[in-house]
Amino acid sequence: MAKVKSKWVCTECGYETAGYLGKCPECGSWGSLVEETQISPKDIKAQDEFINKEKPELLKDIQIGEEVRISTNISEFDRILGGGLVQGSLTLIAGDPGIGKSTILLQTSGELCKSGKKVLYISAEESASQLKLRAQRLEINSDNLYIYPQTSLESIKAQIEEVLPDVVVVDSIQAIYSQNVASSAGSVSQIRECCNILMQIAKSKNITTLVIGHVTKDGNIAGPKVLEHMVDTVIYFEGDKYKSYRMLRSMKNRFGNTSEVGIFEMHSNGLKEVKNPNELFLNERSQIAVPGSAIIVTNEGTRPLLVEIQALVGTTPYPSPRRVTNGVDTSRVLQILAVLEKRVGLNLSKQDVYVNVTGGIDISEPAADLGIALAVATCARDVVVDSQTVIIGEIGLSGEIHPVNNIEKRLNEAVTSGFKKAIIPYANKIDFNKIEIVPVKRLIDAISACVSKG
Ligand code: TYD
Ligand code: MG
């Protein structure tokens, strides 16, 4: 028998020590040390027994089985998954507590059962009767839905192997624990071990697995990023808790597109899909043009969305002016402000600038630059962008407007929502007769092309 020595290794930074420590002295993270066993080299016997006899295959000779997709019957969910759940894959749904993760997955389970799939819902946080109450509220009534309130991974594994469902839902990964790991449920090593075992079951038994993960205050899936590397698909469930709509956003997808968003609204009987999100984002907008407002067409995933950017610019009472953003990257806004000062001559050095994206959506793509710049410029100069105009374009450091992708799609979306005019990058100039197109080369041209006195 080989002699086994153990050491503790930090999963965050790789620090090694002989004994367990709650906090890593190297990187300062808590609960990240996991035990690793080592066999000393002189004790290692013939390695042959460990060698797998399989040989590498030529790429051209590899046969691929057809990718089987299971539709969830919820089209917004299917779309962000890239056309449904891939059989045998493991998907992580992450989000703040109370955002609606259990609700969407119980609804999905109900829909899957309707199409004849056998679903095992492992509830590690709520009791069977709590789940039954929720199911009644969601009007789920199925003969194929098994509920298993359990926190022990070993028992869960045994039941999955016995029930052999088509789909397993684990609610949540932070609440289950394995006997093989010494630390408590929710610690990094537990999460890693549990996810690993679930992954093995999913792959070996070809069972589609959906796992819920809570997000910490700083926005990470608790059990830092460990899970994201392991799973096939990561979907974030986000939204403003004070508003009724929620967004599912795909962050990693081994079988499809990322950065897709699916939009839902929370009702008293569950989440309902929002088929036309533009109505949702724009319906609170004032129909009369006001300084500091611009409508952009952002392209989240495969679907363009119309979103309003608002800016407020005013003389600062503070020694150094404030820059506050909500829904857009602050450093991007700082760059746009610098371009406005240098290339347009807008003096913002004594002005506070607030930029807000209405509707609680986060915008990361640079095609929103021009909209942000115009919202700020119109507010600073007390002029307005016409309320029937959409703004599309990325801004370069010399004040030039760079082209954006999918321009036709964005313009079509603007037409559908009743807009009459679009300011677009010159390099994107296309023949499009459904609305008036104003191609611009420079930021300063865009400002003179669309603003009028408010
Ligand atoms: P839940 O799915 O329990 O959140 P999570 O699993 O992400 O922690 O949903 C929580 C909230 O949703 C809760 O505050 C109640 C509300 N809700 C509704 O408004 N309508 C419904 O039909 C359901 C089931 C929940
Ligand atoms: Mg829950």
PDB file of C-alpha atoms and ligand atoms in Angstrom, residues 101-102 125-126 134 171 212 214, ligand 2:
ATOM      1  CA  LYS A 101     -34.392  30.973  -9.631  1.00  0.00           C
ATOM      2  CA  SER A 102     -36.500  28.324  -7.912  1.00  0.00           C
ATOM      3  CA  GLU A 125     -33.610  24.552   0.757  1.00  0.00           C
ATOM      4  CA  GLU A 126     -37.361  24.060   0.913  1.00  0.00           C
ATOM      5  CA  ARG A 134     -45.306  26.907  -4.867  1.00  0.00           C
ATOM      6  CA  ASP A 171     -31.820  23.712  -5.733  1.00  0.00           C
ATOM      7  CA  ILE A 212     -28.994  26.691  -8.935  1.00  0.00           C
ATOM      8  CA  HIS A 214     -26.502  31.874  -5.248  1.00  0.00           C
TER       9      HIS A 214
HETATM   10 MG    MG B   2     -34.813  29.329  -4.166  1.00  0.00          MG
END
